[in-house]
Structures are given as C-alpha cells and as structure tokens.
Amino acid sequence: MAFEIVVVGTSYGGLAALQVVLPALAPDFGLPIVVVQHRGKDTDNLCEFLQRHCALPLAEPNDKEAIAPGRVYLAPRDYHLLVERDGFALSTEAPVGYARPSVNVLFESAADVYQGHVVGVILTGANADGARGLAKIKAYGGLCVVEDPAGAESRGMPQAAIAATKVDAILPLREIAPFLNQLCQHEPGSSYAS
Amino acid sequence: MTSAALQSDQTQLEDIEIALLLEGLYRVYGFDFRDYSPASIKRRILERMRAEKIATVSAYQDCVLHDDACMERLLVGLSVHVTSMFRDPSFYLTFRQKVVPILRTYPTVRIWHAGCSTGEEVYSMAILLQEEGLYRKCVIYATDISREVLRKAREGIFPLAAMQEYTGNYMKAGGKHEFSDYYTAHYDNVIFHPALKTNVVFSEHNLVTDGSFNEFHVILCRNVMIYFNKALQERVHNLIYDSLSMFGVFGLGNKESLKFTPRADFYDKLDSRDKLYRKVR
C-alpha cells in the first residue's frame, strides 16, 4: 500500500511533542503532513514557532490551497481543516467535541478521500478527539500510529485511540518520526501492511 | 472482498446518493448546493441523518423531498456557520483604521454583509460604526440563504456565556466603551439593543442562484465561500465585483484569498494580513 498523506492529531502536550517529531522528519520527506493541534483563539504565532523546529516548509493553508508533498500544514485556529481531492477546505461548522480545529474532522475527511492511503498519527492529549477518526482510517485500510501512552505527556488521546481501533504501531514519541521516514521510503506500490 | 474494500465501495455509493439528493433539493425546492465543497457538505448531511435517525442517504432523500419541515431542517444544517462577535478582532481593528476614514468621505454608505448567518458579525459592525459616528448614514444589508438563521439574527439574542469571549474580542478590536453597554442580560441570554439594528435590513439572498441587488460601498463575505467549490467561488467573486462601487471595500475571511480568482487583478490590498481589498478597476 503506497501512502499519500500523513495526518497528525494532538492536544495537551502537543507543542512539546511536535518539537520532537517535526525536527526528526527527513528533509526529503515525500508526503504531505497535516497537523491538528488543539489551540485557543489567541494562538496566531503558532505557525512561526513550529517552523523554527521543522526543516520542511510549514504553513497554515488557505482555503482550497493544493496539498503538496514534503510540506507540513497546520490547521488554523478557529477553523476545521478538511482535505478534499484537489486541496484543503476550511469550515466554521460548530466545534466537534469542544474542538475547532477537530482531529476527528480532519481524519474522517482524509479517510474519505484517500481511503487506504492515509497514515494517521495520534500524539499526546487530554481528551478523546481523534479516536473516531483513527478508527475510520483503519476501517478504510489506512495505517494507524499512536504515541505510547506510558510516556505521553497526557495519555487520554492515545488511550482513547488504542481503545477505538486496532492500531498498527504504538511507539515512544522519539520513534515516531523515524517510523514515518521509513514508510515514506517505500516505493509506490510496495506493500507495508496487509 | 476485504472490509476496507467494502468501506470504499460504500463511500462511492454514498457520494452518488449525495449528488442525487442535492440534485433533488435543487429541482424541487430551488436550493442549489451542487457546487458546494464536498467534504463539509457530506459531513453535514451525514450529521443531519444521524439526528433524524435515518440510515441511508437514499432514505433521507425520500424524507427531504416529501416533507418541507425535514427539508427546512436540512437547510439550517447546511447554512449555519458558528461565528462570534468581532471574530478575528484584528480584522475589525484594521477596518476602523483603514476603512472608516474612507467611509467618512461618503454622504451615505451601503454595506452588504453576505452570508450573515446568525448575525454576530452584523451586530459587531453596527457597534463599530456607531462608535465611529457613522452608523446613522449607513445601511447594512445582511443576507443569508436560510430564513431560520435570519430569524435568529433579527432577534439579536445570544448566550450570556459567550459574552466574556466577545468582550475580549471587542476590546482587541479597538472598542471604545464598555461592551456590556450594548446588551441587556436576561437569565442565560443577552439581547442586543434594538437601536443597533435600526439601519440593518435582514433579507434572504442566495449567493448561488440570485444576482446583484444594489451597488455597495462595502461588501463583507467572510468564511462563506469556503463552503463553495472553485467554480462557484468564481461566480460569487464576479457577483461581488459587479455589486461593488468603484473604490468600494471588500472583506474576506482570514484564510481566504483573492489570489487565483478571476477578479484578483481588480483590487488593491488595503491590508496584507487582514483580508481587506479595494476595488480599483
């Protein structure tokens, strides 16, 4: 199964976790990475902050912007971020589980469009957002990676994700980027999992 | 067949059913959602179906096409954007600093707030204009596709619990008074002072199927076109351009861009961060 997109969801503790994952991504990382970090409405500078920890170009996408490989996209504050066949779509629908952006909204839209070609990653967080979305990614044949709750800053989100579906890998935070780098090196058409 | 392949087939079937539902909605009721952005409209339809306890889109179509009340509920589901007063405070601050001086030079000002939803941003603009001493010479045309949403906007009643956030936004937006001067609290809600809507005309207008209805000095269409696909966005950009007077001001949402739209070259930026543009040709 060749993967086409990586989606990442995190909440409490996510900023520190992303500072571990993003710098360790290969500079020639071949897939787009889309990140939902739960954030307040006053977090205008998050993008600039995270870019300092990331060799890949990182940006908040505009509505309908094309999705390019080797880039990191951060869901803007106070919008849901969805993916479609030809680019991003933003929405101001009601918060889902108190969250806007919501991890579930991103993950579910990614599964809808990319079907089995999605890698879903859940990192630290104190709620259960992302569990339903990760289960959908799994149901469509995608690959599910979860930060090991034992070492997570906050175990809620990893635990909820593990309870919701049969995840493919539970990894300590430091091993997540190397794992993604390796997935990315697989030639298109080669098979990782069943 | 694997379960993942079954899922994938089901998604394809669902997409076909949704296209049929939207076609039916258009032919029977005249509401045209066919060129809406697919991801979000699908979410909303499936959400409505869960609320109506209906399992398939085809069964839901049966209900929508035969039951006006069911259709009306879908329409509300498809048209509610959850916004806040002074959403993106810096937009309103920039409006005060860069647009208000322009408006002072006009004897009368017509403003079109396209896709006003439940009205939070309309009341925000009314407050801003009042504080700048411009409200009396302004008329705000606040339009939306849904009658139900407009009814709420006209009421001007919002939850008390939201006022703390709105007060913060108001201050960051350059507010000059106490925010609580503008409303009266009643149990869990507040009602905004009716004086704020004396120059507001709430009216149904469908950006997808209706044309221009006046010439405006300011058009705000923030976070509305994000629900449209590119083809429909182009149509609406043309409609807005045609409805704007020369040197009129056009405001978009923070994550919307004029770039790559057919009218991009017809505007100058008033501000690079806040999406405010001025029609110059």
Short mmCIF file of C-alpha atoms in Angstrom, two decimals:
data_model
loop_
_atom_site.label_atom_id
_atom_site.label_comp_id
_atom_site.label_asym_id
_atom_site.label_seq_id
_atom_site.Cartn_x
_atom_site.Cartn_y
_atom_site.Cartn_z
CA MET A 1 0.00 0.00 0.00
CA ALA A 2 1.55 3.29 -1.04
CA PHE A 3 0.67 6.12 1.28
CA GLU A 4 -0.34 9.56 0.06
CA ILE A 5 -0.80 11.63 3.18
CA VAL A 6 0.05 11.71 6.89
CA VAL A 7 -2.44 13.23 9.31
CA VAL A 8 -1.45 14.03 12.90
CA GLY A 9 -3.68 14.93 15.83
CA THR A 10 -2.64 16.19 19.23
CA SER A 11 -3.84 18.34 22.09
CA TYR A 12 -2.44 18.97 25.57
CA GLY A 13 1.33 18.47 25.46
CA GLY A 14 1.28 18.57 21.68
CA LEU A 15 3.51 21.56 21.32
CA ALA A 16 6.37 19.80 23.09
CA ALA A 17 5.65 16.57 21.21
CA LEU A 18 5.69 18.30 17.83
CA GLN A 19 9.04 19.82 18.76
CA VAL A 20 10.32 16.25 18.97
CA VAL A 21 8.61 14.85 15.87
CA LEU A 22 8.98 17.70 13.36
CA PRO A 23 12.77 18.20 13.58
CA ALA A 24 13.32 14.47 13.09
CA LEU A 25 11.43 14.25 9.81
CA ALA A 26 13.65 13.55 6.81
CA PRO A 27 14.36 16.71 4.77
CA ASP A 28 13.20 14.83 1.68
CA PHE A 29 10.03 13.55 3.31
CA GLY A 30 7.85 12.62 0.37
CA LEU A 31 4.29 13.03 1.69
CA PRO A 32 2.19 15.94 2.86
CA ILE A 33 1.77 16.07 6.64
CA VAL A 34 -1.34 17.70 8.04
CA VAL A 35 -1.43 18.54 11.74
CA VAL A 36 -4.31 19.41 14.01
CA GLN A 37 -3.05 20.79 17.30
CA HIS A 38 -5.91 21.89 19.55
CA ARG A 39 -5.34 25.58 20.08
CA GLY A 40 -7.02 28.60 21.55
CA LYS A 41 -8.28 31.54 19.54
CA ASP A 42 -5.28 33.66 20.53
CA THR A 43 -2.59 31.47 19.03
CA ASP A 44 -1.70 33.46 15.96
CA ASN A 45 2.02 32.78 16.12
CA LEU A 46 1.98 29.02 16.45
CA CYS A 47 2.98 28.55 12.84
CA GLU A 48 6.10 30.70 13.08
CA PHE A 49 7.02 28.98 16.32
CA LEU A 50 6.76 25.46 14.91
CA GLN A 51 8.58 26.38 11.72
CA ARG A 52 11.67 27.04 13.82
CA HIS A 53 11.62 23.36 14.74
CA CYS A 54 10.96 21.98 11.29
CA ALA A 55 13.17 21.77 8.22
CA LEU A 56 10.19 21.17 5.96
CA PRO A 57 8.15 24.24 4.99
CA LEU A 58 5.28 24.65 7.44
CA ALA A 59 2.19 26.78 6.90
CA GLU A 60 -1.46 27.25 7.70
CA PRO A 61 -3.24 26.52 4.45
CA ASN A 62 -5.63 28.93 2.81
CA ASP A 63 -8.99 27.64 1.70
CA LYS A 64 -8.74 25.47 -1.47
CA GLU A 65 -4.94 25.50 -1.40
CA ALA A 66 -3.39 22.50 -3.17
CA ILE A 67 -1.85 19.81 -0.96
CA ALA A 68 1.84 19.37 -1.78
CA PRO A 69 4.21 16.59 -0.66
CA GLY A 70 7.12 17.45 1.59
CA ARG A 71 5.18 20.17 3.34
CA VAL A 72 3.69 20.42 6.81
CA TYR A 73 0.27 22.01 7.13
CA LEU A 74 -1.08 23.26 10.43
CA ALA A 75 -4.83 23.66 10.96
CA PRO A 76 -5.52 27.38 11.56
CA ARG A 77 -7.12 28.49 14.79
CA ASP A 78 -10.91 28.58 14.95
CA TYR A 79 -11.45 26.59 11.74
CA HIS A 80 -11.94 22.93 10.99
CA LEU A 81 -9.48 21.74 8.37
CA LEU A 82 -10.68 19.13 5.87
CA VAL A 83 -8.97 17.57 2.89
CA GLU A 84 -10.59 17.08 -0.48
CA ARG A 85 -9.42 15.53 -3.74
CA ASP A 86 -7.95 18.76 -5.06
CA GLY A 87 -6.94 20.62 -1.93
CA PHE A 88 -7.84 21.81 1.54
CA ALA A 89 -11.23 23.01 2.64
CA LEU A 90 -11.88 25.07 5.76
CA SER A 91 -15.07 25.22 7.74
CA THR A 92 -16.60 27.14 10.62
CA GLU A 93 -19.11 24.47 11.50
CA ALA A 94 -19.70 24.11 15.22
CA PRO A 95 -16.82 22.79 17.32
CA VAL A 96 -16.79 18.98 17.48
CA GLY A 97 -16.21 17.71 21.00
CA TYR A 98 -15.46 21.33 22.02
CA ALA A 99 -12.63 21.46 19.48
CA ARG A 100 -12.20 23.61 16.42
CA PRO A 101 -10.00 22.51 14.73
CA SER A 102 -11.07 18.93 15.45
CA VAL A 103 -8.83 15.92 14.86
CA ASN A 104 -11.81 13.72 14.00
CA VAL A 105 -12.99 16.11 11.29
CA LEU A 106 -9.58 16.09 9.59
CA PHE A 107 -9.05 12.34 9.93
CA GLU A 108 -12.52 11.42 8.68
CA SER A 109 -12.19 13.64 5.63
CA ALA A 110 -8.76 12.18 4.88
CA ALA A 111 -10.12 8.62 5.03
CA ASP A 112 -12.99 9.61 2.76
CA VAL A 113 -10.72 11.00 0.07
CA TYR A 114 -7.52 8.94 0.35
CA GLN A 115 -9.18 5.72 1.52
CA GLY A 116 -6.46 3.23 2.47
CA HIS A 117 -3.60 5.57 1.61
CA VAL A 118 -3.65 7.52 4.87
CA VAL A 119 -1.27 7.32 7.80
CA GLY A 120 -2.99 8.57 10.96
CA VAL A 121 -0.90 9.57 13.97
CA ILE A 122 -2.25 10.36 17.43
CA LEU A 123 0.04 12.08 19.93
CA THR A 124 -0.46 13.29 23.48
CA GLY A 125 -3.75 14.88 24.52
CA ALA A 126 -6.11 15.01 27.46
CA ASN A 127 -9.38 14.24 25.68
CA ALA A 128 -10.64 11.63 23.22
CA ASP A 129 -10.56 13.61 19.96
CA GLY A 130 -9.11 11.62 17.09
CA ALA A 131 -10.22 8.18 18.27
CA ARG A 132 -13.25 8.05 15.96
CA GLY A 133 -11.24 9.46 13.07
CA LEU A 134 -8.43 6.97 13.55
CA ALA A 135 -10.95 4.11 13.60
CA LYS A 136 -12.29 5.35 10.26
CA ILE A 137 -8.78 5.48 8.79
CA LYS A 138 -8.28 1.89 9.95
CA ALA A 139 -11.63 0.78 8.54
CA TYR A 140 -10.61 2.06 5.12
CA GLY A 141 -7.32 0.17 5.27
CA GLY A 142 -5.03 3.02 6.34
CA LEU A 143 -2.18 2.81 8.82
CA CYS A 144 -2.61 3.87 12.45
CA VAL A 145 0.23 5.03 14.68
CA VAL A 146 -0.21 6.10 18.29
CA GLU A 147 2.23 7.57 20.77
CA ASP A 148 2.83 5.15 23.62
CA PRO A 149 0.53 6.38 26.41
CA ALA A 150 3.08 5.26 29.00
CA GLY A 151 5.46 8.02 28.00
CA ALA A 152 2.97 10.59 26.74
CA GLU A 153 2.63 13.94 28.44
CA SER A 154 -1.09 13.25 28.57
CA ARG A 155 -2.41 9.76 27.91
CA GLY A 156 -6.06 10.47 27.17
CA MET A 157 -5.93 10.76 23.40
CA PRO A 158 -3.51 7.85 22.83
CA GLN A 159 -5.51 5.60 25.14
CA ALA A 160 -8.81 6.52 23.53
CA ALA A 161 -7.33 5.86 20.08
CA ILE A 162 -5.97 2.47 21.12
CA ALA A 163 -9.34 1.55 22.63
CA ALA A 164 -11.21 2.61 19.49
CA THR A 165 -9.38 0.55 16.89
CA LYS A 166 -6.67 -2.00 16.26
CA VAL A 167 -3.69 0.30 15.78
CA ASP A 168 -0.66 -0.80 13.76
CA ALA A 169 2.06 0.69 15.90
CA ILE A 170 2.33 2.06 19.42
CA LEU A 171 5.63 3.92 19.64
CA PRO A 172 7.56 6.09 22.05
CA LEU A 173 7.49 9.70 20.88
CA ARG A 174 11.11 9.67 19.65
CA GLU A 175 10.49 6.73 17.35
CA ILE A 176 7.53 8.21 15.54
CA ALA A 177 9.39 10.43 13.05
CA PRO A 178 11.92 7.66 12.14
CA PHE A 179 8.96 5.32 11.60
CA LEU A 180 7.28 7.83 9.28
CA ASN A 181 10.55 8.46 7.43
CA GLN A 182 10.85 4.77 6.74
CA LEU A 183 7.27 4.45 5.50
CA CYS A 184 7.96 7.23 3.11
CA GLN A 185 10.95 5.48 1.60
CA HIS A 186 8.79 2.61 0.38
CA GLU A 187 8.40 2.73 -3.36
CA PRO A 188 4.90 3.47 -4.57
CA GLY A 189 3.04 0.20 -4.99
CA SER A 190 5.14 -1.71 -2.49
CA SER A 191 3.26 -3.09 0.43
CA TYR A 192 3.76 -2.19 4.04
CA ALA A 193 0.95 -3.93 5.80
CA SER A 194 -1.77 -6.25 4.55
CA MET B 1 -13.66 -8.73 -0.61
CA THR B 2 -11.81 -7.15 2.34
CA SER B 3 -13.65 -4.96 4.79
CA ALA B 4 -11.58 -1.96 3.66
CA ALA B 5 -12.71 -2.53 0.06
CA LEU B 6 -16.32 -2.76 1.22
CA GLN B 7 -15.90 0.55 3.03
CA SER B 8 -14.51 2.10 -0.08
CA ASP B 9 -17.46 0.87 -2.17
CA GLN B 10 -19.84 2.24 0.39
CA THR B 11 -18.18 5.67 0.24
CA GLN B 12 -18.53 5.73 -3.52
CA LEU B 13 -22.18 4.77 -3.27
CA GLU B 14 -22.73 7.46 -0.64
CA ASP B 15 -21.14 10.08 -2.88
CA ILE B 16 -23.54 9.13 -5.68
CA GLU B 17 -26.50 9.27 -3.31
CA ILE B 18 -25.42 12.71 -2.06
CA ALA B 19 -25.20 14.00 -5.61
CA LEU B 20 -28.74 12.72 -6.23
CA LEU B 21 -30.04 14.29 -3.02
CA LEU B 22 -28.55 17.67 -3.92
CA GLU B 23 -29.96 17.44 -7.45
CA GLY B 24 -33.39 16.68 -6.00
CA LEU B 25 -33.13 19.51 -3.46
CA TYR B 26 -32.36 21.90 -6.30
CA ARG B 27 -35.11 20.70 -8.68
CA VAL B 28 -37.83 20.52 -6.07
CA TYR B 29 -37.02 23.47 -3.82
CA GLY B 30 -34.61 25.60 -5.87
CA PHE B 31 -31.79 25.50 -3.31
CA ASP B 32 -28.60 24.75 -5.17
CA PHE B 33 -25.89 23.06 -3.12
CA ARG B 34 -24.49 21.12 -6.05
CA ASP B 35 -21.33 23.21 -6.23
CA TYR B 36 -20.62 23.23 -2.56
CA SER B 37 -17.28 21.96 -1.32
CA PRO B 38 -17.83 18.20 -0.98
CA ALA B 39 -16.09 17.32 2.30
CA SER B 40 -18.03 19.66 4.52
CA ILE B 41 -21.42 19.17 2.85
CA LYS B 42 -21.06 15.43 3.21
CA ARG B 43 -20.28 15.84 6.91
CA ARG B 44 -23.33 17.98 7.42
CA ILE B 45 -25.69 15.69 5.55
CA LEU B 46 -24.48 12.65 7.50
CA GLU B 47 -24.83 14.64 10.70
CA ARG B 48 -28.43 15.57 9.84
CA MET B 49 -29.14 11.92 9.01
CA ARG B 50 -27.89 10.84 12.43
CA ALA B 51 -30.11 13.44 14.07
CA GLU B 52 -33.11 12.26 12.01
CA LYS B 53 -32.17 8.63 12.72
CA ILE B 54 -32.07 7.72 9.05
CA ALA B 55 -29.54 5.15 7.87
CA THR B 56 -29.00 5.80 4.16
CA VAL B 57 -28.81 8.95 2.07
CA SER B 58 -31.44 7.50 -0.28
CA ALA B 59 -33.92 7.12 2.58
CA TYR B 60 -33.07 10.65 3.69
CA GLN B 61 -33.72 11.94 0.18
CA ASP B 62 -37.20 10.45 0.36
CA CYS B 63 -37.83 12.39 3.56
CA VAL B 64 -36.33 15.66 2.32
CA LEU B 65 -38.24 15.67 -0.96
CA HIS B 66 -41.61 14.84 0.57
CA ASP B 67 -41.52 16.74 3.83
CA ASP B 68 -40.99 20.51 3.86
CA ALA B 69 -40.11 20.53 7.55
CA CYS B 70 -37.41 17.92 7.02
CA MET B 71 -36.02 19.99 4.14
CA GLU B 72 -36.05 23.15 6.29
CA ARG B 73 -34.02 21.36 8.98
CA LEU B 74 -31.50 20.25 6.37
CA LEU B 75 -31.28 23.80 5.08
CA VAL B 76 -30.46 25.10 8.55
CA GLY B 77 -27.91 22.30 8.98
CA LEU B 78 -26.25 23.30 5.74
CA SER B 79 -26.25 27.03 6.38
CA VAL B 80 -25.25 27.56 9.99
CA HIS B 81 -21.71 28.79 10.40
CA VAL B 82 -20.78 29.17 14.01
CA THR B 83 -19.14 32.53 14.33
CA SER B 84 -18.57 35.00 17.13
CA MET B 85 -18.83 38.72 17.69
CA PHE B 86 -15.73 40.53 16.46
CA ARG B 87 -14.37 37.23 15.14
CA ASP B 88 -10.70 37.90 14.31
CA PRO B 89 -10.53 41.17 16.27
CA SER B 90 -7.64 42.47 14.18
CA PHE B 91 -9.95 42.48 11.15
CA TYR B 92 -12.24 44.95 12.91
CA LEU B 93 -9.31 46.97 14.20
CA THR B 94 -7.95 47.29 10.67
CA PHE B 95 -11.43 48.16 9.45
CA ARG B 96 -11.53 51.01 11.97
CA GLN B 97 -8.11 52.25 10.99
CA LYS B 98 -8.18 51.86 7.23
CA VAL B 99 -11.79 51.67 6.05
CA VAL B 100 -13.59 54.05 8.40
CA PRO B 101 -11.60 57.08 7.12
CA ILE B 102 -12.72 56.20 3.59
CA LEU B 103 -16.35 55.88 4.66
CA ARG B 104 -16.26 59.29 6.34
CA THR B 105 -15.94 60.85 2.91
CA TYR B 106 -19.26 59.39 1.69
CA PRO B 107 -22.63 61.07 2.33
CA THR B 108 -24.32 57.67 2.67
CA VAL B 109 -22.84 54.20 2.95
CA ARG B 110 -24.36 50.95 1.78
CA ILE B 111 -22.84 47.79 3.28
CA TRP B 112 -23.66 44.25 2.20
CA HIS B 113 -22.95 41.52 4.71
CA ALA B 114 -23.30 38.43 2.52
CA GLY B 115 -23.86 35.16 4.39
CA CYS B 116 -24.52 36.80 7.75
CA SER B 117 -25.62 33.56 9.47
CA THR B 118 -26.97 34.23 12.96
CA GLY B 119 -25.83 37.84 12.91
CA GLU B 120 -22.94 38.04 15.38
CA GLU B 121 -20.70 39.84 12.91
CA VAL B 122 -23.51 42.15 11.77
CA TYR B 123 -24.02 43.45 15.32
CA SER B 124 -20.24 43.77 15.64
CA MET B 125 -20.13 46.01 12.57
CA ALA B 126 -23.12 48.03 13.78
CA ILE B 127 -21.34 48.67 17.10
CA LEU B 128 -18.14 49.67 15.34
CA LEU B 129 -19.95 52.08 13.02
CA GLN B 130 -21.87 53.60 15.89
CA GLU B 131 -18.67 54.24 17.84
CA GLU B 132 -17.13 55.88 14.80
CA GLY B 133 -20.18 58.14 14.41
CA LEU B 134 -21.05 56.65 11.03
CA TYR B 135 -23.97 54.41 11.83
CA ARG B 136 -26.68 56.97 11.09
CA LYS B 137 -25.63 57.31 7.48
CA CYS B 138 -25.13 53.58 6.90
CA VAL B 139 -27.50 50.88 5.76
CA ILE B 140 -26.33 47.30 6.36
CA TYR B 141 -27.94 44.69 4.13
CA ALA B 142 -27.47 41.43 5.99
CA THR B 143 -28.36 38.44 3.86
CA ASP B 144 -28.37 34.71 4.19
CA ILE B 145 -29.91 31.77 2.40
CA SER B 146 -31.84 30.43 5.39
CA ARG B 147 -34.98 32.05 6.78
CA GLU B 148 -34.45 30.36 10.14
CA VAL B 149 -30.92 31.69 10.50
CA LEU B 150 -32.14 35.20 9.62
CA ARG B 151 -34.90 34.97 12.22
CA LYS B 152 -32.23 34.38 14.85
CA ALA B 153 -30.08 37.17 13.51
CA ARG B 154 -33.03 39.57 13.66
CA GLU B 155 -33.68 38.67 17.30
CA GLY B 156 -30.18 39.62 18.35
CA ILE B 157 -30.27 37.22 21.30
CA PHE B 158 -27.03 35.43 22.15
CA PRO B 159 -25.91 33.25 25.06
CA LEU B 160 -24.64 35.08 28.11
CA ALA B 161 -21.84 32.54 28.42
CA ALA B 162 -20.28 33.84 25.19
CA MET B 163 -20.02 37.45 26.41
CA GLN B 164 -16.69 37.01 28.16
CA GLU B 165 -15.03 35.95 24.93
CA TYR B 166 -16.86 38.63 22.93
CA THR B 167 -15.82 41.32 25.40
CA GLY B 168 -12.19 40.32 24.91
CA ASN B 169 -12.64 40.40 21.15
CA TYR B 170 -14.37 43.78 21.33
CA MET B 171 -11.52 45.30 23.27
CA LYS B 172 -8.90 43.89 20.90
CA ALA B 173 -10.95 45.22 18.01
CA GLY B 174 -10.47 48.74 19.35
CA GLY B 175 -13.78 49.05 21.22
CA LYS B 176 -14.28 52.43 22.82
CA HIS B 177 -16.88 51.75 25.50
CA GLU B 178 -17.97 49.00 27.84
CA PHE B 179 -19.14 46.08 25.75
CA SER B 180 -21.94 45.46 28.23
CA ASP B 181 -23.40 48.87 27.30
CA TYR B 182 -24.72 47.24 24.14
CA TYR B 183 -26.84 44.48 25.60
CA THR B 184 -29.21 43.59 28.39
CA ALA B 185 -28.79 40.28 30.17
CA HIS B 186 -31.82 38.13 30.81
CA TYR B 187 -31.26 34.77 32.53
CA ASP B 188 -28.84 32.81 30.32
CA ASN B 189 -29.09 35.12 27.33
CA VAL B 190 -28.43 38.68 26.37
CA ILE B 191 -30.38 40.79 23.92
CA PHE B 192 -28.55 43.42 21.95
CA HIS B 193 -30.09 46.87 21.93
CA PRO B 194 -32.63 47.23 19.14
CA ALA B 195 -31.05 50.58 18.17
CA LEU B 196 -28.19 48.54 16.67
CA LYS B 197 -30.49 47.14 14.04
CA THR B 198 -32.47 50.21 13.04
CA ASN B 199 -30.32 50.52 9.92
CA VAL B 200 -29.96 46.82 9.26
CA VAL B 201 -32.08 45.13 6.59
CA PHE B 202 -32.16 41.37 7.09
CA SER B 203 -33.14 39.59 3.94
CA GLU B 204 -32.99 36.26 2.13
CA HIS B 205 -30.44 36.11 -0.63
CA ASN B 206 -28.83 33.09 -2.22
CA LEU B 207 -25.29 33.74 -3.49
CA VAL B 208 -25.53 30.66 -5.68
CA THR B 209 -28.65 31.46 -7.64
CA ASP B 210 -29.52 35.13 -7.02
CA GLY B 211 -27.97 38.12 -8.74
CA SER B 212 -26.79 41.52 -7.65
CA PHE B 213 -29.44 43.69 -5.96
CA ASN B 214 -27.71 47.01 -5.36
CA GLU B 215 -24.39 48.81 -5.55
CA PHE B 216 -22.43 48.82 -2.32
CA HIS B 217 -19.53 50.71 -0.80
CA VAL B 218 -18.54 47.80 1.40
CA ILE B 219 -19.12 44.07 0.94
CA LEU B 220 -18.21 41.60 3.65
CA CYS B 221 -18.30 37.94 2.71
CA ARG B 222 -16.19 36.27 5.35
CA ASN B 223 -15.90 32.50 5.68
CA VAL B 224 -18.84 31.96 3.36
CA MET B 225 -17.14 30.97 0.13
CA ILE B 226 -15.05 28.37 1.96
CA TYR B 227 -18.12 26.16 1.56
CA PHE B 228 -18.10 26.51 -2.23
CA ASN B 229 -16.05 24.69 -4.82
CA LYS B 230 -13.73 26.71 -7.05
CA ALA B 231 -16.21 27.13 -9.90
CA LEU B 232 -18.85 28.54 -7.59
CA GLN B 233 -16.30 30.75 -5.85
CA GLU B 234 -15.51 32.29 -9.22
CA ARG B 235 -19.17 33.04 -9.83
CA VAL B 236 -19.53 34.70 -6.45
CA HIS B 237 -16.34 36.72 -6.89
CA ASN B 238 -17.82 38.07 -10.11
CA LEU B 239 -21.13 38.82 -8.40
CA ILE B 240 -19.35 40.71 -5.63
CA TYR B 241 -17.19 42.63 -8.05
CA ASP B 242 -20.30 43.64 -10.01
CA SER B 243 -22.05 44.73 -6.82
CA LEU B 244 -19.21 46.91 -5.54
CA SER B 245 -18.87 50.58 -6.44
CA MET B 246 -15.52 51.78 -7.76
CA PHE B 247 -13.10 52.10 -4.80
CA GLY B 248 -15.50 50.03 -2.73
CA VAL B 249 -14.08 47.79 0.00
CA PHE B 250 -14.29 44.00 0.05
CA GLY B 251 -13.56 41.91 3.15
CA LEU B 252 -12.81 38.18 3.19
CA GLY B 253 -12.11 35.69 5.98
CA ASN B 254 -8.59 35.24 7.36
CA LYS B 255 -7.83 32.10 5.40
CA GLU B 256 -9.45 33.11 2.14
CA SER B 257 -7.53 34.62 -0.69
CA LEU B 258 -8.29 36.61 -3.81
CA LYS B 259 -5.28 35.01 -5.44
CA PHE B 260 -6.15 32.74 -8.35
CA THR B 261 -9.67 34.17 -8.58
CA PRO B 262 -10.82 35.84 -11.79
CA ARG B 263 -11.04 39.26 -10.11
CA ALA B 264 -7.67 39.20 -8.32
CA ASP B 265 -6.20 41.94 -10.50
CA PHE B 266 -9.13 44.28 -10.00
CA TYR B 267 -8.41 45.00 -6.35
CA ASP B 268 -5.66 46.60 -4.31
CA LYS B 269 -4.81 45.29 -0.88
CA LEU B 270 -5.80 47.64 1.93
CA ASP B 271 -4.04 45.42 4.42
CA SER B 272 -1.85 42.40 3.86
CA ARG B 273 -2.76 40.40 6.93
CA ASP B 274 -6.42 41.16 7.32
CA LYS B 275 -8.17 40.35 4.10
CA LEU B 276 -9.43 43.79 3.13
CA TYR B 277 -9.33 44.85 -0.50
CA ARG B 278 -10.32 47.89 -2.51
CA LYS B 279 -11.80 47.73 -5.99
CA VAL B 280 -9.59 49.83 -8.25
CA ARG B 281 -10.56 48.87 -11.78
#
